[in-house]
CSV table of C-alpha atoms in Angstrom, one decimal:
chain,number,residue,atom,x,y,z
U,24,UNK,CA,-51.5,26.6,17.8
U,25,UNK,CA,-52.1,23.2,16.2
U,26,UNK,CA,-55.5,22.9,18.4
U,27,UNK,CA,-55.9,26.1,17.2
U,28,UNK,CA,-55.9,25.4,13.7
U,29,UNK,CA,-58.2,22.2,14.7
U,30,UNK,CA,-60.6,24.5,16.2
U,31,UNK,CA,-61.4,26.3,13.4
U,32,UNK,CA,-62.9,23.9,11.7
U,33,UNK,CA,-66.5,25.7,12.1
U,34,UNK,CA,-65.6,29.4,12.5
U,35,UNK,CA,-64.3,28.8,8.2
U,36,UNK,CA,-66.1,26.5,7.5
U,37,UNK,CA,-69.4,29.5,8.7
U,38,UNK,CA,-67.8,32.4,7.6
U,39,UNK,CA,-67.6,30.5,3.4
U,40,UNK,CA,-70.9,29.6,4.5
U,41,UNK,CA,-72.6,33.1,5.3
U,42,UNK,CA,-70.0,34.3,1.8
U,43,UNK,CA,-71.5,32.1,-0.1
U,44,UNK,CA,-75.7,32.9,0.5
U,45,UNK,CA,-75.0,36.9,0.1
U,46,UNK,CA,-73.0,36.4,-3.3
U,47,UNK,CA,-75.7,34.0,-3.6
U,48,UNK,CA,-78.9,37.4,-2.7
U,49,UNK,CA,-75.9,39.2,-5.2
U,50,UNK,CA,-77.0,37.6,-7.7
U,51,UNK,CA,-79.9,39.1,-7.8
U,52,UNK,CA,-79.6,42.2,-5.8
U,53,UNK,CA,-77.0,43.6,-8.3
U,54,UNK,CA,-79.3,43.9,-11.8
U,55,UNK,CA,-77.6,43.1,-15.1
U,56,UNK,CA,-77.9,47.0,-17.3
U,57,UNK,CA,-78.7,45.2,-21.0
U,58,UNK,CA,-82.4,43.6,-18.3
U,59,UNK,CA,-83.5,47.0,-17.6
U,60,UNK,CA,-86.0,48.8,-20.0
U,61,UNK,CA,-85.2,52.4,-21.4
U,62,UNK,CA,-87.0,55.7,-21.5
U,63,UNK,CA,-86.7,56.5,-25.0
U,64,UNK,CA,-88.6,59.8,-24.7
U,65,UNK,CA,-88.3,62.8,-22.9
U,66,UNK,CA,-85.4,62.0,-20.7
U,67,UNK,CA,-83.1,65.0,-19.2
U,68,UNK,CA,-80.5,66.8,-20.5
U,69,UNK,CA,-77.3,64.3,-20.3
U,70,UNK,CA,-73.9,65.8,-19.9
U,71,UNK,CA,-71.4,62.6,-20.7
U,72,UNK,CA,-68.2,63.1,-18.4
U,73,UNK,CA,-64.5,61.3,-19.3
U,74,UNK,CA,-61.3,62.6,-17.7
U,75,UNK,CA,-58.0,60.9,-19.6
U,76,UNK,CA,-54.7,61.1,-18.4
U,77,UNK,CA,-52.2,59.5,-21.3
U,78,UNK,CA,-55.0,57.3,-22.8
U,79,UNK,CA,-53.6,57.2,-26.3
U,80,UNK,CA,-54.4,53.4,-26.8
U,81,UNK,CA,-57.9,53.7,-25.3
U,82,UNK,CA,-59.1,57.7,-25.8
U,83,UNK,CA,-60.3,56.9,-29.2
U,84,UNK,CA,-62.3,53.8,-28.8
U,85,UNK,CA,-64.1,55.3,-25.8
U,86,UNK,CA,-65.1,58.6,-27.4
U,87,UNK,CA,-66.6,57.2,-30.4
U,88,UNK,CA,-68.5,54.5,-28.4
U,89,UNK,CA,-69.3,57.6,-26.7
U,90,UNK,CA,-70.4,59.7,-30.3
U,91,UNK,CA,-73.0,55.8,-31.2
U,92,UNK,CA,-75.0,56.5,-28.0
U,93,UNK,CA,-78.9,56.4,-29.1
U,94,UNK,CA,-78.9,60.5,-27.2
U,95,UNK,CA,-80.7,62.7,-28.2
U,96,UNK,CA,-80.2,65.2,-26.0
U,97,UNK,CA,-76.9,65.1,-24.1
U,98,UNK,CA,-73.0,67.2,-24.6
U,99,UNK,CA,-70.3,65.2,-24.1
U,100,UNK,CA,-66.1,67.4,-22.9
U,101,UNK,CA,-63.6,65.3,-22.6
U,102,UNK,CA,-60.8,66.4,-19.7
U,103,UNK,CA,-57.1,66.0,-21.4
U,104,UNK,CA,-55.6,66.0,-18.2
U,105,UNK,CA,-52.1,67.3,-18.6
U,106,UNK,CA,-51.3,64.0,-21.1
U,107,UNK,CA,-47.6,63.0,-22.1
U,108,UNK,CA,-48.0,60.4,-25.1
U,109,UNK,CA,-51.1,61.7,-28.4
U,110,UNK,CA,-54.4,61.5,-26.2
U,111,UNK,CA,-55.0,65.3,-27.0
U,112,UNK,CA,-54.2,64.9,-30.5
U,113,UNK,CA,-56.6,62.0,-30.9
U,114,UNK,CA,-58.9,64.0,-29.4
U,115,UNK,CA,-58.3,67.0,-31.9
U,116,UNK,CA,-59.3,64.5,-34.6
U,117,UNK,CA,-61.8,63.5,-33.6
U,118,UNK,CA,-63.5,67.0,-32.7
U,119,UNK,CA,-62.9,68.1,-36.4
U,120,UNK,CA,-64.4,64.4,-37.8
U,121,UNK,CA,-67.9,65.7,-34.9
U,122,UNK,CA,-68.4,68.8,-32.9
U,123,UNK,CA,-70.2,67.2,-30.2
U,124,UNK,CA,-67.3,66.4,-28.7
U,125,UNK,CA,-66.0,69.6,-26.5
U,126,UNK,CA,-62.6,69.2,-25.2
U,127,UNK,CA,-60.8,70.8,-22.0
U,128,UNK,CA,-57.4,71.1,-22.0
U,129,UNK,CA,-56.1,71.4,-18.5
U,130,UNK,CA,-52.4,71.8,-17.7
U,131,UNK,CA,-53.5,72.4,-13.9
U,132,UNK,CA,-53.3,69.8,-10.7
U,133,UNK,CA,-54.3,72.3,-7.9
U,134,UNK,CA,-52.6,71.7,-4.4
U,135,UNK,CA,-54.1,69.6,-2.9
U,136,UNK,CA,-56.2,67.6,-5.1
U,137,UNK,CA,-54.9,64.1,-6.8
U,138,UNK,CA,-55.9,64.1,-10.7
U,139,UNK,CA,-58.7,62.1,-10.9
U,140,UNK,CA,-60.8,63.5,-7.8
U,141,UNK,CA,-59.1,67.1,-9.8
U,142,UNK,CA,-60.2,66.1,-13.4
U,143,UNK,CA,-64.0,65.4,-12.4
U,144,UNK,CA,-64.3,68.4,-10.6
U,145,UNK,CA,-63.9,70.5,-13.2
U,146,UNK,CA,-65.9,68.3,-15.5
U,147,UNK,CA,-68.7,69.5,-13.1
U,148,UNK,CA,-68.4,72.6,-13.2
U,149,UNK,CA,-68.3,73.2,-16.5
U,150,UNK,CA,-71.6,70.4,-17.4
U,151,UNK,CA,-74.8,71.7,-18.0
U,152,UNK,CA,-76.5,68.5,-17.9
U,153,UNK,CA,-79.1,67.3,-14.9
U,154,UNK,CA,-77.7,64.1,-15.3
U,155,UNK,CA,-73.9,63.4,-14.3
U,156,UNK,CA,-71.7,60.5,-16.8
U,157,UNK,CA,-68.3,60.3,-15.4
U,158,UNK,CA,-67.4,57.3,-17.7
U,159,UNK,CA,-63.3,56.1,-17.7
U,160,UNK,CA,-61.6,56.7,-20.6
U,161,UNK,CA,-60.4,53.1,-21.2
U,162,UNK,CA,-63.7,52.1,-20.8
U,163,UNK,CA,-65.9,52.0,-24.4
U,164,UNK,CA,-69.8,51.0,-24.3
U,165,UNK,CA,-72.4,49.3,-26.6
U,166,UNK,CA,-75.4,51.9,-27.8
U,167,UNK,CA,-77.5,51.8,-25.1
U,168,UNK,CA,-75.7,51.1,-22.3
U,169,UNK,CA,-76.0,54.8,-20.7
U,170,UNK,CA,-80.0,55.2,-21.9
U,171,UNK,CA,-80.2,52.1,-20.1
U,172,UNK,CA,-78.2,52.8,-16.5
U,173,UNK,CA,-79.7,56.7,-17.1
U,174,UNK,CA,-82.9,55.5,-17.3
U,175,UNK,CA,-82.5,52.8,-14.2
U,176,UNK,CA,-82.0,56.1,-12.4
U,177,UNK,CA,-85.1,58.1,-13.2
U,178,UNK,CA,-88.0,54.1,-12.5
U,179,UNK,CA,-86.5,54.0,-9.7
U,180,UNK,CA,-85.9,57.5,-8.3
U,181,UNK,CA,-82.3,57.0,-7.5
U,182,UNK,CA,-79.5,60.0,-6.8
U,183,UNK,CA,-76.8,57.9,-7.4
U,184,UNK,CA,-75.5,54.4,-9.8
U,185,UNK,CA,-72.6,52.7,-10.5
U,186,UNK,CA,-71.9,50.4,-12.8
U,187,UNK,CA,-69.2,47.4,-13.4
U,188,UNK,CA,-68.3,47.0,-16.4
U,189,UNK,CA,-67.4,43.9,-17.6
U,190,UNK,CA,-63.5,44.3,-17.9
U,191,UNK,CA,-61.5,42.7,-20.8
U,192,UNK,CA,-59.1,40.3,-19.5
U,193,UNK,CA,-56.4,39.2,-22.0
U,194,UNK,CA,-53.4,37.2,-20.0
U,195,UNK,CA,-53.8,34.4,-18.2
U,196,UNK,CA,-52.8,37.0,-15.0
U,197,UNK,CA,-55.4,39.6,-15.2
U,198,UNK,CA,-58.4,36.4,-16.1
U,199,UNK,CA,-56.5,35.3,-12.5
U,200,UNK,CA,-56.1,38.4,-10.8
U,201,UNK,CA,-58.5,41.6,-12.3
U,202,UNK,CA,-61.2,38.8,-11.0
U,203,UNK,CA,-60.7,39.3,-6.5
U,204,UNK,CA,-62.2,43.3,-6.9
U,205,UNK,CA,-65.6,41.3,-7.9
U,206,UNK,CA,-65.0,38.4,-5.7
U,207,UNK,CA,-64.9,41.5,-2.8
U,208,UNK,CA,-68.1,43.1,-4.0
U,209,UNK,CA,-70.2,40.0,-4.5
U,210,UNK,CA,-69.2,38.4,-1.3
U,211,UNK,CA,-69.3,42.2,0.8
U,212,UNK,CA,-71.9,44.4,-0.6
U,213,UNK,CA,-73.9,46.0,0.9
U,214,UNK,CA,-72.1,44.9,4.6
U,215,UNK,CA,-69.9,47.6,3.5
U,216,UNK,CA,-69.7,50.2,0.3
U,217,UNK,CA,-68.7,49.6,-3.2
U,218,UNK,CA,-68.5,51.7,-6.0
U,219,UNK,CA,-66.5,51.7,-10.0
U,220,UNK,CA,-65.2,54.4,-10.7
U,221,UNK,CA,-64.5,53.5,-14.8
U,222,UNK,CA,-68.8,54.2,-14.9
U,223,UNK,CA,-71.3,56.3,-12.3
U,224,UNK,CA,-74.1,58.1,-12.8
U,225,UNK,CA,-74.7,61.1,-10.3
U,226,UNK,CA,-77.8,63.6,-10.4
U,227,UNK,CA,-76.7,67.3,-10.7
U,228,UNK,CA,-78.8,68.2,-7.8
U,229,UNK,CA,-76.8,66.0,-6.1
U,230,UNK,CA,-73.3,67.1,-6.5
U,231,UNK,CA,-74.7,71.1,-5.8
U,232,UNK,CA,-75.6,69.8,-2.2
U,233,UNK,CA,-72.1,67.9,-1.5
U,234,UNK,CA,-69.5,70.8,-3.1
U,235,UNK,CA,-68.6,68.7,-6.0
U,236,UNK,CA,-65.5,66.5,-6.0
U,237,UNK,CA,-64.5,68.6,-2.6
U,238,UNK,CA,-64.7,66.2,0.0
U,239,UNK,CA,-63.0,63.4,-1.8
U,240,UNK,CA,-60.2,65.5,-2.9
U,241,UNK,CA,-56.7,63.7,-2.0
U,242,UNK,CA,-58.7,60.4,-2.1
U,243,UNK,CA,-57.1,57.4,-4.4
U,244,UNK,CA,-60.8,55.7,-4.0
U,245,UNK,CA,-62.2,58.5,-4.8
U,246,UNK,CA,-65.4,55.8,-6.0
U,247,UNK,CA,-65.2,54.2,-2.9
U,248,UNK,CA,-64.6,57.1,-0.6
U,249,UNK,CA,-68.0,58.4,-2.5
U,250,UNK,CA,-70.5,55.8,-2.1
U,251,UNK,CA,-70.1,55.7,1.1
U,252,UNK,CA,-70.1,59.7,1.3
U,253,UNK,CA,-73.8,59.2,-0.3
U,254,UNK,CA,-75.0,57.1,1.7
U,255,UNK,CA,-74.0,58.4,4.2
U,256,UNK,CA,-76.0,61.7,3.8
U,257,UNK,CA,-79.2,59.0,2.9
U,258,UNK,CA,-78.6,59.9,-0.4
U,259,UNK,CA,-79.8,56.7,-2.4
U,260,UNK,CA,-77.5,54.5,-4.4
U,261,UNK,CA,-77.5,51.1,-6.2
U,262,UNK,CA,-75.0,48.9,-7.9
U,263,UNK,CA,-75.0,48.0,-11.8
U,264,UNK,CA,-73.3,45.3,-13.2
U,265,UNK,CA,-72.4,46.3,-17.3
U,266,UNK,CA,-72.3,43.2,-18.1
U,267,UNK,CA,-72.1,42.3,-22.0
U,268,UNK,CA,-73.2,45.8,-22.4
U,269,UNK,CA,-70.3,48.3,-21.8
U,270,UNK,CA,-66.6,47.1,-21.4
U,271,UNK,CA,-63.6,48.4,-19.7
U,272,UNK,CA,-59.7,47.3,-21.0
U,273,UNK,CA,-58.6,48.5,-17.1
U,274,UNK,CA,-54.6,47.6,-18.4
U,275,UNK,CA,-52.1,46.1,-21.0
U,276,UNK,CA,-49.3,44.5,-18.8
U,277,UNK,CA,-48.4,42.9,-15.4
U,278,UNK,CA,-46.4,45.7,-14.1
U,279,UNK,CA,-49.7,48.5,-14.9
U,280,UNK,CA,-51.7,45.7,-13.0
U,281,UNK,CA,-49.8,45.4,-10.0
U,282,UNK,CA,-49.0,49.4,-9.5
U,283,UNK,CA,-53.3,49.8,-10.1
U,284,UNK,CA,-53.9,47.3,-7.2
U,285,UNK,CA,-50.6,48.6,-5.2
U,286,UNK,CA,-51.9,51.6,-5.7
U,287,UNK,CA,-55.5,50.9,-3.9
U,288,UNK,CA,-55.6,48.1,-1.8
U,289,UNK,CA,-54.4,49.9,1.5
U,290,UNK,CA,-56.5,52.6,1.6
U,291,UNK,CA,-59.7,50.0,1.2
U,292,UNK,CA,-58.9,49.6,4.8
U,293,UNK,CA,-58.4,53.7,5.3
U,294,UNK,CA,-54.7,53.0,6.3
U,295,UNK,CA,-55.6,51.3,8.9
U,296,UNK,CA,-52.2,48.8,9.2
U,297,UNK,CA,-52.8,46.0,11.6
U,298,UNK,CA,-56.0,46.0,10.3
U,299,UNK,CA,-55.7,45.6,6.4
U,300,UNK,CA,-52.4,43.0,8.2
U,301,UNK,CA,-55.3,41.1,9.3
U,302,UNK,CA,-57.9,40.7,6.5
U,303,UNK,CA,-54.5,39.9,4.1
U,304,UNK,CA,-53.2,37.0,6.4
U,305,UNK,CA,-57.2,35.7,7.3
U,306,UNK,CA,-58.1,36.0,3.7
U,307,UNK,CA,-54.7,33.6,2.3
U,308,UNK,CA,-55.9,31.3,6.0
U,309,UNK,CA,-59.2,30.5,5.8
U,310,UNK,CA,-58.8,29.7,1.7
U,311,UNK,CA,-55.9,27.4,1.6
U,312,UNK,CA,-57.2,26.1,5.3
U,313,UNK,CA,-58.8,22.8,3.5
U,314,UNK,CA,-54.8,21.8,2.4
U,315,UNK,CA,-53.4,22.4,6.0
U,316,UNK,CA,-56.6,20.4,6.9
U,317,UNK,CA,-55.8,17.7,4.5
U,318,UNK,CA,-52.4,17.1,5.6
U,319,UNK,CA,-52.6,17.4,9.6
U,320,UNK,CA,-55.4,14.7,8.5
U,321,UNK,CA,-53.3,12.3,7.2
U,322,UNK,CA,-50.0,12.9,8.1
U,323,UNK,CA,-51.4,12.8,12.0
U,324,UNK,CA,-54.4,10.8,11.7
U,325,UNK,CA,-56.3,13.5,13.9
U,326,UNK,CA,-60.0,12.6,14.2
U,327,UNK,CA,-61.4,15.9,14.6
U,328,UNK,CA,-60.6,16.7,11.5
U,329,UNK,CA,-63.5,15.7,9.0
U,330,UNK,CA,-63.1,15.2,5.4
U,331,UNK,CA,-66.9,16.4,5.0
U,332,UNK,CA,-65.4,19.5,6.4
U,333,UNK,CA,-62.6,20.0,4.1
U,334,UNK,CA,-64.9,19.3,0.7
U,335,UNK,CA,-67.6,21.5,2.5
U,336,UNK,CA,-65.3,24.3,3.1
U,337,UNK,CA,-63.3,24.1,-0.4
U,338,UNK,CA,-66.3,23.6,-2.0
U,339,UNK,CA,-68.1,27.2,-0.6
U,340,UNK,CA,-65.0,28.8,-1.1
U,341,UNK,CA,-64.9,27.5,-4.7
U,342,UNK,CA,-69.1,28.4,-5.2
U,343,UNK,CA,-68.5,32.5,-4.4
U,344,UNK,CA,-65.8,32.7,-7.0
U,345,UNK,CA,-68.5,30.9,-9.7
U,346,UNK,CA,-70.6,32.8,-9.0
U,347,UNK,CA,-68.5,35.9,-9.3
U,348,UNK,CA,-66.9,35.1,-12.5
U,349,UNK,CA,-70.2,33.8,-14.2
U,350,UNK,CA,-72.2,37.6,-13.1
U,351,UNK,CA,-69.1,40.0,-14.4
U,352,UNK,CA,-68.1,37.5,-18.3
U,353,UNK,CA,-65.3,36.5,-17.0
U,354,UNK,CA,-63.9,33.4,-17.9
U,355,UNK,CA,-65.4,30.2,-15.8
U,356,UNK,CA,-62.5,27.4,-16.0
U,357,UNK,CA,-60.5,30.3,-14.8
U,358,UNK,CA,-62.6,30.1,-11.3
U,359,UNK,CA,-60.8,26.8,-10.3
U,360,UNK,CA,-57.8,28.7,-9.7
U,361,UNK,CA,-59.5,30.9,-7.1
U,362,UNK,CA,-56.9,29.9,-4.2
U,363,UNK,CA,-53.7,32.1,-6.4
U,364,UNK,CA,-56.1,34.8,-7.3
U,365,UNK,CA,-56.5,35.3,-3.5
U,366,UNK,CA,-52.7,34.5,-3.0
U,367,UNK,CA,-51.3,37.1,-5.2
U,368,UNK,CA,-53.6,39.9,-5.0
U,369,UNK,CA,-53.1,39.6,-0.7
U,370,UNK,CA,-49.4,39.3,-1.7
U,371,UNK,CA,-50.5,42.8,-3.7
U,372,UNK,CA,-51.9,44.0,-0.6
U,373,UNK,CA,-48.8,43.9,1.2
U,374,UNK,CA,-46.6,45.2,-1.2
U,375,UNK,CA,-49.4,48.2,-0.6
U,376,UNK,CA,-49.3,48.7,2.5
U,377,UNK,CA,-45.5,48.9,1.7
U,378,UNK,CA,-45.4,51.3,-0.7
U,379,UNK,CA,-47.8,53.2,0.2
U,380,UNK,CA,-45.3,53.9,3.9
U,381,UNK,CA,-42.5,54.7,1.7
U,382,UNK,CA,-44.5,56.5,0.0
U,383,UNK,CA,-43.8,54.9,-3.5
U,384,UNK,CA,-46.9,54.5,-5.1
U,385,UNK,CA,-47.1,55.8,-9.1
U,386,UNK,CA,-49.6,56.6,-11.0
U,387,UNK,CA,-50.2,57.5,-14.4
U,388,UNK,CA,-46.3,59.2,-14.5
U,389,UNK,CA,-47.5,60.7,-10.8
U,390,UNK,CA,-46.2,60.5,-7.5
U,391,UNK,CA,-49.3,59.7,-5.0
U,392,UNK,CA,-48.3,61.4,-2.0
U,393,UNK,CA,-48.1,60.1,1.5
U,394,UNK,CA,-50.8,59.0,3.2
U,395,UNK,CA,-50.8,58.6,7.7
U,396,UNK,CA,-51.3,55.8,8.2
U,397,UNK,CA,-53.3,54.4,12.2
U,398,UNK,CA,-51.8,51.6,13.4
U,399,UNK,CA,-55.3,49.8,14.9
């Protein structure tokens, strides 16, 4: 076992080097929304569609940011998804002030569908736009964010784009945990599909061709599943960073952070049990590997372990996180806690496996149905 650990020096160094190089490429490959030049005339009719369930903390800020967009030719439809709080009352108050807001008060969850895909399908069926912009209710946007995103779609003749809003993180816990999803994007895009359902744009004809959201009706990771389907079908897709223009306040407390990620992490691997366990375990091993080597070097004076290897592995792994924090607008000082980020998120990954198999995943008051998992 000890010899095996020592022999992994080159493998792990090459792994981090490859990921670091890919992160540098993604630093430039993933365009920033702010840098996009807007098309100011003759934009197609745009439908801005927001599914909302129990969003009383967020919905007013989101809706008002959309109503303040510098767009002329658009409709705004919000679907209240059987909320148990004051979401509907807040929407009705805004509607009295601005009749551009249309509200769908939905109380039916179709059998076999999860809440968000069901809501998005209803919004799609009730919209009129040639361009469909789906926003999560916990996002908010500067006045030119949507016009810039739509302009990018049109200029590049794309079928779909996904914008990663700048995540608003207030507590230390959030600043350590939430950047993990952006780390994964910087590390492994475009090798594997990524998307962020907080802000996505489709050409209407794309959804018409694939039957709306039917193909992902029971998927927890509806955004990533949809991106993968579109990639397989050869639609043109891209990703953007919304840093400084689009924002999201995902969670307000530690419990919601845990439950939000627990519902998703096992699903990332399409419920392949051994693959999931391997990845979460390998991440912990690789990121803490420099400390293992340092301990062995000091305790046993092993010549095969070189201090240069220890420093290189640590440096490459840290720089990946530094680039991530810079690219997506997180406080840079917290990037030095990157190994804690890996450790806690891997623990959440293990919990996601347990909760999924036990049928204990709950989100916004709804129990997520069990999914059959695969051993391999």
